[in-house]
Short mmCIF file of C-alpha atoms in Angstrom, two decimals:
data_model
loop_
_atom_site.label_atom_id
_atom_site.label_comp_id
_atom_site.label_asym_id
_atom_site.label_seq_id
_atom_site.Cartn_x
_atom_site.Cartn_y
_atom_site.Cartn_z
CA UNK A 844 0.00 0.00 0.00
CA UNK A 845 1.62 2.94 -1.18
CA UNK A 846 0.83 6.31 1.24
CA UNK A 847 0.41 9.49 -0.79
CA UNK A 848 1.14 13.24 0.61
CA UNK A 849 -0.42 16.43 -0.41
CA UNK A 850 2.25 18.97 -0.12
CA UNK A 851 0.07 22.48 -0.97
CA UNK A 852 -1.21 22.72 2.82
CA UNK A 853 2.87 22.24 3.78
CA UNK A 854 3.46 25.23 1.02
CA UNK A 855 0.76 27.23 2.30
CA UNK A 856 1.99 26.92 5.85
CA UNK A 857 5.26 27.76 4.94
CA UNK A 858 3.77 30.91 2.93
CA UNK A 859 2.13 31.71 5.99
CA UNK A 860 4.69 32.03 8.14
CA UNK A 861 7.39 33.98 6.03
CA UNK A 862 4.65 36.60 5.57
CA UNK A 863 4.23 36.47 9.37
CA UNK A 864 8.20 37.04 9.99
CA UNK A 865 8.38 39.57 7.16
CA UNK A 866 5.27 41.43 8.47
CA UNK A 867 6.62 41.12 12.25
CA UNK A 868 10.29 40.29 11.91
CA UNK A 869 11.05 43.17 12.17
CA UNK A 870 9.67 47.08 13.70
CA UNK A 871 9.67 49.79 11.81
CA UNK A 872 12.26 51.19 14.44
CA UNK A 873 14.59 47.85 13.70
CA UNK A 874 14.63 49.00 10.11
CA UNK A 875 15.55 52.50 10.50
CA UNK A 876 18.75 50.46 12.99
CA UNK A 877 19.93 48.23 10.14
CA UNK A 878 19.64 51.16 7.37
CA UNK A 879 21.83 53.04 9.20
CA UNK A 880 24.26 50.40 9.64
CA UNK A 881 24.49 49.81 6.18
CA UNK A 882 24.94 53.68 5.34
CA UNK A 883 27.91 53.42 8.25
CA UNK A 884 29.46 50.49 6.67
CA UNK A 885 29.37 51.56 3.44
CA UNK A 886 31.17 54.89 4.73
CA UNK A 887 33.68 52.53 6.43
CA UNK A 888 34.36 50.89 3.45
CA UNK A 889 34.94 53.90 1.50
CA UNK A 890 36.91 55.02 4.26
CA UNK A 891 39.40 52.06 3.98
CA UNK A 892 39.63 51.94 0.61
CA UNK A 893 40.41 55.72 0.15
CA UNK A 894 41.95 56.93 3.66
CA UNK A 895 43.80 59.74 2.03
CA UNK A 896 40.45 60.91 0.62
CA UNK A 897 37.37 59.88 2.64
CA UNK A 898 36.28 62.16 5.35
CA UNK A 899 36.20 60.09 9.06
CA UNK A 900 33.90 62.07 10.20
CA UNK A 901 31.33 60.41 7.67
CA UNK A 902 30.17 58.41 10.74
CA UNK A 903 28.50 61.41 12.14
CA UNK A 904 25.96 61.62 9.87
CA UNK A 905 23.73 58.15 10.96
CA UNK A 906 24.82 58.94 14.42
CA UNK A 907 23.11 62.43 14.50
CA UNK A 908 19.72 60.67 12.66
CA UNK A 909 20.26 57.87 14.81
CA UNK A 910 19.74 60.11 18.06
CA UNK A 911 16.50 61.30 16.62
CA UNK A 912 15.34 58.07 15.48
CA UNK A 913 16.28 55.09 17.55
CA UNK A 914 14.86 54.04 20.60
CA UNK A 915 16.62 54.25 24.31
CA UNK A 916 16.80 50.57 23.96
CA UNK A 917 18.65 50.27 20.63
CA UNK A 918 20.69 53.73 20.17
CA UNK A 919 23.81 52.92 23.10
CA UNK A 920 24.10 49.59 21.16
CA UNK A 921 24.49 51.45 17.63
CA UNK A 922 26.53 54.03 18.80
CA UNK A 923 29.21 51.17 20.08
CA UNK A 924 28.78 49.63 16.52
CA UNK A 925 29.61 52.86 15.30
CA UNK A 926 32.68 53.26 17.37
CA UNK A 927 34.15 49.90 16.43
CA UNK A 928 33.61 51.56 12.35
CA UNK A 929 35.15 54.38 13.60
CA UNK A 930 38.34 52.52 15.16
CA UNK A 931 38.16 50.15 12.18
CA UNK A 932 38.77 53.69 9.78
CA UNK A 933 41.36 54.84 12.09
CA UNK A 934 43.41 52.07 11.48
CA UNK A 935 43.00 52.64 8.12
CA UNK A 936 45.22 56.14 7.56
CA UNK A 937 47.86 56.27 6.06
CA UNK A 938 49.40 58.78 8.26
CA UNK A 939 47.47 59.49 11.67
CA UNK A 940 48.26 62.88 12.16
CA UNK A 941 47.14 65.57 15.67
CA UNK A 942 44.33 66.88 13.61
CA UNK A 943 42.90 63.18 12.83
CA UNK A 944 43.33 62.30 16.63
CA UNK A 945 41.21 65.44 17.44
CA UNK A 946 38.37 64.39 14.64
CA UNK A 947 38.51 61.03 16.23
CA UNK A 948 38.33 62.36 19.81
CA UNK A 949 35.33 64.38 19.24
CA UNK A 950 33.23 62.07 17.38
CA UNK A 951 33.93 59.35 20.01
CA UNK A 952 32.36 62.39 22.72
CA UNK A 953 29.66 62.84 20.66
CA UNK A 954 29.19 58.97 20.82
CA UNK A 955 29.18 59.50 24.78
CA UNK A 956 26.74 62.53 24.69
CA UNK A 957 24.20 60.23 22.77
CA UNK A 958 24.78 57.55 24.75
CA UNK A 959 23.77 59.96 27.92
CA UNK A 960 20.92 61.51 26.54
CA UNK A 961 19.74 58.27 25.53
CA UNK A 962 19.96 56.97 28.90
CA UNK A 963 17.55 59.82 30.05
CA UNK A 964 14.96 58.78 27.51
CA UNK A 965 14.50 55.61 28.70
CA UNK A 966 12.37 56.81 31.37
CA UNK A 967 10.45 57.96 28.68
CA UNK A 968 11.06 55.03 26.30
CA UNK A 969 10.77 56.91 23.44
CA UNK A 970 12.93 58.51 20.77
CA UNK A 971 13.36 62.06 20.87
CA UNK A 972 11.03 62.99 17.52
CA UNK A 973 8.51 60.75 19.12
CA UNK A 974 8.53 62.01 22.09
CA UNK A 975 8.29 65.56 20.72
CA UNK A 976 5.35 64.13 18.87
CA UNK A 977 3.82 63.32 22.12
CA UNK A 978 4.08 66.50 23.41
CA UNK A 979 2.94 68.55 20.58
CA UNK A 980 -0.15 66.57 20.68
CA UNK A 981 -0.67 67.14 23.99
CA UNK A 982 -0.43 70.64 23.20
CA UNK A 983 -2.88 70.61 20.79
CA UNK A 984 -5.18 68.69 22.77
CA UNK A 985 -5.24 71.59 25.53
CA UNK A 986 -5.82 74.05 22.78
CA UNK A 987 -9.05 71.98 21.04
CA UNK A 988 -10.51 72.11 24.40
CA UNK A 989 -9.79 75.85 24.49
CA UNK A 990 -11.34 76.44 20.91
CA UNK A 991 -15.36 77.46 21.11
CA UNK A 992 -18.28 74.92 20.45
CA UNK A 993 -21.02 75.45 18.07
CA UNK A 994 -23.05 77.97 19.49
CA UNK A 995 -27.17 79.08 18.72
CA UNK A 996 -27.76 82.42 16.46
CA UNK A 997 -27.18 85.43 18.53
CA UNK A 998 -23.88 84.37 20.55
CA UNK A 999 -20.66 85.01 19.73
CA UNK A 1000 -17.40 83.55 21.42
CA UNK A 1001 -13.59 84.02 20.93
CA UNK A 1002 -10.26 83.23 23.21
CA UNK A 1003 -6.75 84.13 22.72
CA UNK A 1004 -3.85 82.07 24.54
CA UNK A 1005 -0.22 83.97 24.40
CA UNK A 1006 2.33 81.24 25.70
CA UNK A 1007 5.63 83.54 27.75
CA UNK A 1008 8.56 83.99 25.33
CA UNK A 1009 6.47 82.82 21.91
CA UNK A 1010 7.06 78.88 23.66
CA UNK A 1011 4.03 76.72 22.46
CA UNK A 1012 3.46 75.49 25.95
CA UNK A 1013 1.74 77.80 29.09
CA UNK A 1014 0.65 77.69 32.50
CA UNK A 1015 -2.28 79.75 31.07
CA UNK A 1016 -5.37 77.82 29.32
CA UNK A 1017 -8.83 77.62 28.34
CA UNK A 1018 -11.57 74.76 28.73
CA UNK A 1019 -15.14 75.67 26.92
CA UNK A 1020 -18.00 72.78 26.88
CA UNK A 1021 -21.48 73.09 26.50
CA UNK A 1022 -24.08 71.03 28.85
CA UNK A 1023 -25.83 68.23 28.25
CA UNK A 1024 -29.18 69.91 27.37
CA UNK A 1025 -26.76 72.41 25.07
CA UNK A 1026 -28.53 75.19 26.88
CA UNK A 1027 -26.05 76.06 28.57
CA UNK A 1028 -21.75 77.18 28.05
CA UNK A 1029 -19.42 76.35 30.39
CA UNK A 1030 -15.84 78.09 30.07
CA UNK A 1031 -13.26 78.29 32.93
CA UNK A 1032 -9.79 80.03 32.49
CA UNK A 1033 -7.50 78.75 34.46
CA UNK A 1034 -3.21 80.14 35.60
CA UNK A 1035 -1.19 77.81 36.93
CA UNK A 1036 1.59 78.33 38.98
CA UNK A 1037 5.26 79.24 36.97
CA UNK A 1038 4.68 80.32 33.68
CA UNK A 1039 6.12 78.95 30.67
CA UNK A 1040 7.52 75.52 30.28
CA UNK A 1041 7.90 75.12 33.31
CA UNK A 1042 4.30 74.90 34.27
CA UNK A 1043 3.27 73.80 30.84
CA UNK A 1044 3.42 69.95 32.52
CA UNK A 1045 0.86 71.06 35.25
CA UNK A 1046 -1.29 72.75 32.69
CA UNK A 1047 -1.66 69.48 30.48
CA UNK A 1048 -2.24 67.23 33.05
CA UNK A 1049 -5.04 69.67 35.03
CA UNK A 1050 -6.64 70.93 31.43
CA UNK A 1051 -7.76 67.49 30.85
CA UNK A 1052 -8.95 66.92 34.78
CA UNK A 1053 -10.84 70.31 34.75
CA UNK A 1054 -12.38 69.38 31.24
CA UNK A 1055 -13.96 66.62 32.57
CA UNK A 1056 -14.93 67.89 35.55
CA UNK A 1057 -16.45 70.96 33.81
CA UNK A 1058 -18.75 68.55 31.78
CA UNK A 1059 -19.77 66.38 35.11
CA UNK A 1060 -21.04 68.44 37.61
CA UNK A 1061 -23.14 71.25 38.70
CA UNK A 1062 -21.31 74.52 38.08
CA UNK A 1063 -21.81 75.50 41.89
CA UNK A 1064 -19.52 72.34 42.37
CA UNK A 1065 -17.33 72.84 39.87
CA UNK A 1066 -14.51 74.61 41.54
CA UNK A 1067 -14.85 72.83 45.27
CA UNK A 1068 -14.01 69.65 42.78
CA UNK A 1069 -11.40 71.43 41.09
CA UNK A 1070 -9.72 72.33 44.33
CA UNK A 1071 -10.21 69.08 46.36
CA UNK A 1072 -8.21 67.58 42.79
CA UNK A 1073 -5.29 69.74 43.12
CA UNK A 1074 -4.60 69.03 47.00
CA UNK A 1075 -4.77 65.87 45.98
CA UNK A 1076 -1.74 65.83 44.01
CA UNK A 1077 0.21 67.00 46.29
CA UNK A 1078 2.95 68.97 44.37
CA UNK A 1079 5.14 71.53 45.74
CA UNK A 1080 3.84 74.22 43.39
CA UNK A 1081 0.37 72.79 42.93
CA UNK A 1082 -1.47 75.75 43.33
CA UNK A 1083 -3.38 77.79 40.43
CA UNK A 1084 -6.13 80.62 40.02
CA UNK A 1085 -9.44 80.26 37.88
CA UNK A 1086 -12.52 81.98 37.14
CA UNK A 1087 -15.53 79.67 35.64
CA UNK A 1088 -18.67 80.96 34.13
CA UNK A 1089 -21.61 79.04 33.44
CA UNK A 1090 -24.27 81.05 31.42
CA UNK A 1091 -27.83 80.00 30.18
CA UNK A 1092 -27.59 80.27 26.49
CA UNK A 1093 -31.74 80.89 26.23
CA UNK A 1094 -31.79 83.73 28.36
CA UNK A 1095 -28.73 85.13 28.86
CA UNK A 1096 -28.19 84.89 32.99
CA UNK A 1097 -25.01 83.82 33.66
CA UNK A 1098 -22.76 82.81 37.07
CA UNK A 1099 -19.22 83.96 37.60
CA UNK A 1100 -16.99 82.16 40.37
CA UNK A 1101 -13.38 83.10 41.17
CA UNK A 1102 -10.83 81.17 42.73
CA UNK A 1103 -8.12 83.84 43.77
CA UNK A 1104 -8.68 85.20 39.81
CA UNK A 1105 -8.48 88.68 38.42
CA UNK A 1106 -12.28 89.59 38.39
CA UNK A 1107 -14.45 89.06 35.25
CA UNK A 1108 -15.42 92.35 33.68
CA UNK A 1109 -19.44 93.15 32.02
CA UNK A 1110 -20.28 95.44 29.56
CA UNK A 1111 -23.36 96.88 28.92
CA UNK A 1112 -24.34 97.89 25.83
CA UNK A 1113 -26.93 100.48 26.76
CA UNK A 1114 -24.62 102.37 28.76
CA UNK A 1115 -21.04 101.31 26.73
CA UNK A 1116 -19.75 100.80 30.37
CA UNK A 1117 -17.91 98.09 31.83
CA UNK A 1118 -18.62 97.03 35.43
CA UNK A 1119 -15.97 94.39 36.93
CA UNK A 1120 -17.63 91.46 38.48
CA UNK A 1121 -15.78 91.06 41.91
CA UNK A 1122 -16.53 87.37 43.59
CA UNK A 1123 -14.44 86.07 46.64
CA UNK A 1124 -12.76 81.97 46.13
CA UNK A 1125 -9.33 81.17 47.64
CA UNK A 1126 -6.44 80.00 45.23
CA UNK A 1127 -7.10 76.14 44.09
CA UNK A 1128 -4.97 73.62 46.29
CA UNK A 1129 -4.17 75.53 49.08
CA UNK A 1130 -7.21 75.18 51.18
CA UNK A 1131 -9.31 72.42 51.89
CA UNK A 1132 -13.31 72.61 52.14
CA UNK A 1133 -12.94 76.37 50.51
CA UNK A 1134 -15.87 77.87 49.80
CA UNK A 1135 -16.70 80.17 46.29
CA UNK A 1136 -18.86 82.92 46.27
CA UNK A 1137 -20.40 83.95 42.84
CA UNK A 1138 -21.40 86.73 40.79
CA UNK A 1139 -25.00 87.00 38.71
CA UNK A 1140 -26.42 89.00 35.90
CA UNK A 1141 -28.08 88.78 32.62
CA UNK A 1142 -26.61 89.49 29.14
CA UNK A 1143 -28.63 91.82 26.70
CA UNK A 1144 -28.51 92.13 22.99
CA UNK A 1145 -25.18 93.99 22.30
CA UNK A 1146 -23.73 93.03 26.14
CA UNK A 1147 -19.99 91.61 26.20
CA UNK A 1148 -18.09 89.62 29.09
CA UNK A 1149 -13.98 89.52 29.49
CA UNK A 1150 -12.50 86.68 31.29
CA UNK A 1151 -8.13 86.52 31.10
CA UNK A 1152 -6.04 86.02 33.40
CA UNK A 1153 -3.53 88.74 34.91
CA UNK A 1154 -0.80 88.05 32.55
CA UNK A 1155 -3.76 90.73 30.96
CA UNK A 1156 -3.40 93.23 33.74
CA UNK A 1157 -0.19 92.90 36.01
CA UNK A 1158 3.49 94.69 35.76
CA UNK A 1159 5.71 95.54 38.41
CA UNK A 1160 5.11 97.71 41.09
CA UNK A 1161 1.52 98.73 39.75
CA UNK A 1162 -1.60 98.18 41.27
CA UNK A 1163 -4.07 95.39 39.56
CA UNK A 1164 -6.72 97.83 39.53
CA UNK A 1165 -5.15 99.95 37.08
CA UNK A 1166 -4.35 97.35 35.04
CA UNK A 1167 -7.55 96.20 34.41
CA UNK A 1168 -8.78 99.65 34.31
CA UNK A 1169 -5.80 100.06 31.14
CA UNK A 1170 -7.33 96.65 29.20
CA UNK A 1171 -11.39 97.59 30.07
CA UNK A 1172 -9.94 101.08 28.29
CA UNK A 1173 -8.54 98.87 25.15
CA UNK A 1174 -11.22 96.65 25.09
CA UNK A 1175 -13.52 99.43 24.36
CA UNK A 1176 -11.37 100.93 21.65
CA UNK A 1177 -10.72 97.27 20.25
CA UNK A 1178 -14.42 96.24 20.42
CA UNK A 1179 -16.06 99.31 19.20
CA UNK A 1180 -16.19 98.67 15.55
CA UNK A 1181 -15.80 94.43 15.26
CA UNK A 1182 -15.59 91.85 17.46
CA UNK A 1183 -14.02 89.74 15.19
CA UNK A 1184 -10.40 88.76 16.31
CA UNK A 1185 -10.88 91.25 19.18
CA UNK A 1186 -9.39 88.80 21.66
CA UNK A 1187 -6.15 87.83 19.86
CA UNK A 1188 -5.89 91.94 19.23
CA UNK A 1189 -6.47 92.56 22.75
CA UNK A 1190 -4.04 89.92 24.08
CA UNK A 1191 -1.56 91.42 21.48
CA UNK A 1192 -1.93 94.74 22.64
CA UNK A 1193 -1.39 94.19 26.41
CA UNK A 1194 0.49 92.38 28.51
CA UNK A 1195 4.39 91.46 28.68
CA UNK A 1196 5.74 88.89 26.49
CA UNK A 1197 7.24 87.41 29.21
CA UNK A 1198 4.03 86.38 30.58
CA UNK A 1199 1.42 83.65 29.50
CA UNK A 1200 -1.56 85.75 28.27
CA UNK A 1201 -5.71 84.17 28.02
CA UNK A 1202 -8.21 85.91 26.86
CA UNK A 1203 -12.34 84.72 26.58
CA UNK A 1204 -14.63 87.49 25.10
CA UNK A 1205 -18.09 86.73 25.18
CA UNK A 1206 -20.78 88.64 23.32
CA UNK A 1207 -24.73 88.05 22.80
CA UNK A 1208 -25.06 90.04 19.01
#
């Protein structure tokens, strides 16, 4: 009895599996590796064959895209292969000369810086474009939840955020969210401690916190929660300032809370005054069970409210109050013909650049 064997399910399993290793042999980051150490040992090669014409310093091209590239994981292990390629075209002069020996010294410190900046990614575990990446989305992230939701006929909204020094990340932002029944807005703008970079961390991690507690609460509770979140974390400079309006989109009555904020400002458009809407709230995350008192009133046709934050209104040895008596006087002259753009004017037009800078204007056409 003769046995017979179909080989096509062997072939297809074999198939199979060399599409698996080619698909997952290798990550994309793996590739980028083994490009570059083809482009270094072709320089190598060139290097040895031509030593009196070949620059050694080739090797510093895949090491400087390597450091942008490669992972914490697989750049200190490429940056020893490149070492060995550059020993390897050492050896290869004809004549090592001082000025060689120098070339050679620095590249083998830049190998060392890599290898040290490389060691503090790893915390991150990312390579440094991707971990740019990860910030500028962040970034953009606090600034959709700044930008203005689709509001009824008869309402119009801007803000303006003005980072200190032209950096794209501040201690200054904006959340805006309308309620459930869409009857209402919700906007709270909010100054974190530091300015800068240096609290643009704290203002990423509390615009997302503060976004959803704007969406999940009454707005009476909205700053107690805010506060009890911040003394939660515990940080050393985990304090910041906000003021939070909540206004009725149908009739135009509106709430202003402060937590140790510059006041909110009104203008009527009967009058063309502006009235400043002083509230009492301690600073968030310094006091525990804090209470908020809040502000009321009702926006006509033509009516405007300012929210910012006193990058707006403070300077050295002047008094608040005449800083926000300064911007209520620019507002008018900004606002008088257009709104449009009048917050990113007015946030151009005041304020130092070495402060963060937000800006809400609120108007009921």
């Amino acid at each position: 009895m003769t046995a017979t064997y179909d080989v096509q399910p062997a072939r297809r399993s074999a198939r199979r599996s060399w599409e698996l290793f080619r698909r997952r042999g290798l990550t994309p980051e793996a590739r980028i590796a083994l490009a570059l150490a083809v482009v270094a040992v072709l320089i190598t090669v060139v290097v040895f064959v031509l030593p009196d014409r070949a620059p050694l310093t080739g090797l510093m091209l895949p090491l400087v895209i390597a450091s942008l590239w490669l992972g914490p994981r697989t750049l200190p292990a490429f940056v020893v292969f490149l070492m060995v390629l550059l020993a390897v075209g050492l050896a290869a002069q004809t004549e090592v000369t001082p000025r060689i020996i120098g070339a050679t010294l620095v590249q083998f410190l830049m190998g060392l810086v890599v290898i040290a900046t490389s060691f503090r990614r790893s915390s991150l575990g990312v390579a440094g474009l991707r971990g740019e990446a990860m910030l500028v989305d962040l970034r953009d992230r606090i600034l959709t939840q700044g930008g203005v939701p689709d509001l009824p006929p008869g309402w119009h909204v801007e803000s303006a955020l003005k980072p200190a020094g032209g950096t794209p990340f501040a201690g200054d932002f904006v959340v805006t969210m309308r309620g459930h029944d869409l009857d209402h807005l919700e906007v709270v703008v909010v100054d974190v401690s530091g300015k800068g970079t240096d609290a643009g961390t704290r203002a990423l991690l509390l615009s997302g916190a503060f976004g959803g507690l704007l969406g999940a609460m009454p707005a009476r509770d909205f700053l107690p929660a805010a506060n009890g979140y911040l003394l939660r974390q515990a940080w050393d400079e985990g304090f910041a300032t906000a003021v939070h309006l909540s206004l009725d989109l149908t009739t135009g009555d509106y709430e202003i809370r402060t937590a140790g904020h510059p006041p909110a400002a009104h203008r009527t458009a009967a009058s063309g005054r502006w009235s400043v809407l002083r509230t009492d709230g301690p600073v968030l995350g310094l006091l525990d069970h804090a209470t908020f008192t809040s502000a009321g009133g009702r926006l006509a046709r033509g009516d405007a409210l300012l929210l910012y934050t006193d990058g707006m209104v403070e300077e050295p040895r002047r008094d608040i109050d005449l800083g926000i008596d300064q911007m209520l006087g620019q507002a008018e002259s900004l606002m008088r013909g257009s709104y449009d753009r009048a917050a990113a004017r007015l946030t151009e037009a005041l304020g130092s650049p070495d402060d963060d800078r937000a800006l809400v204007i609120v108007h009921r056409t």
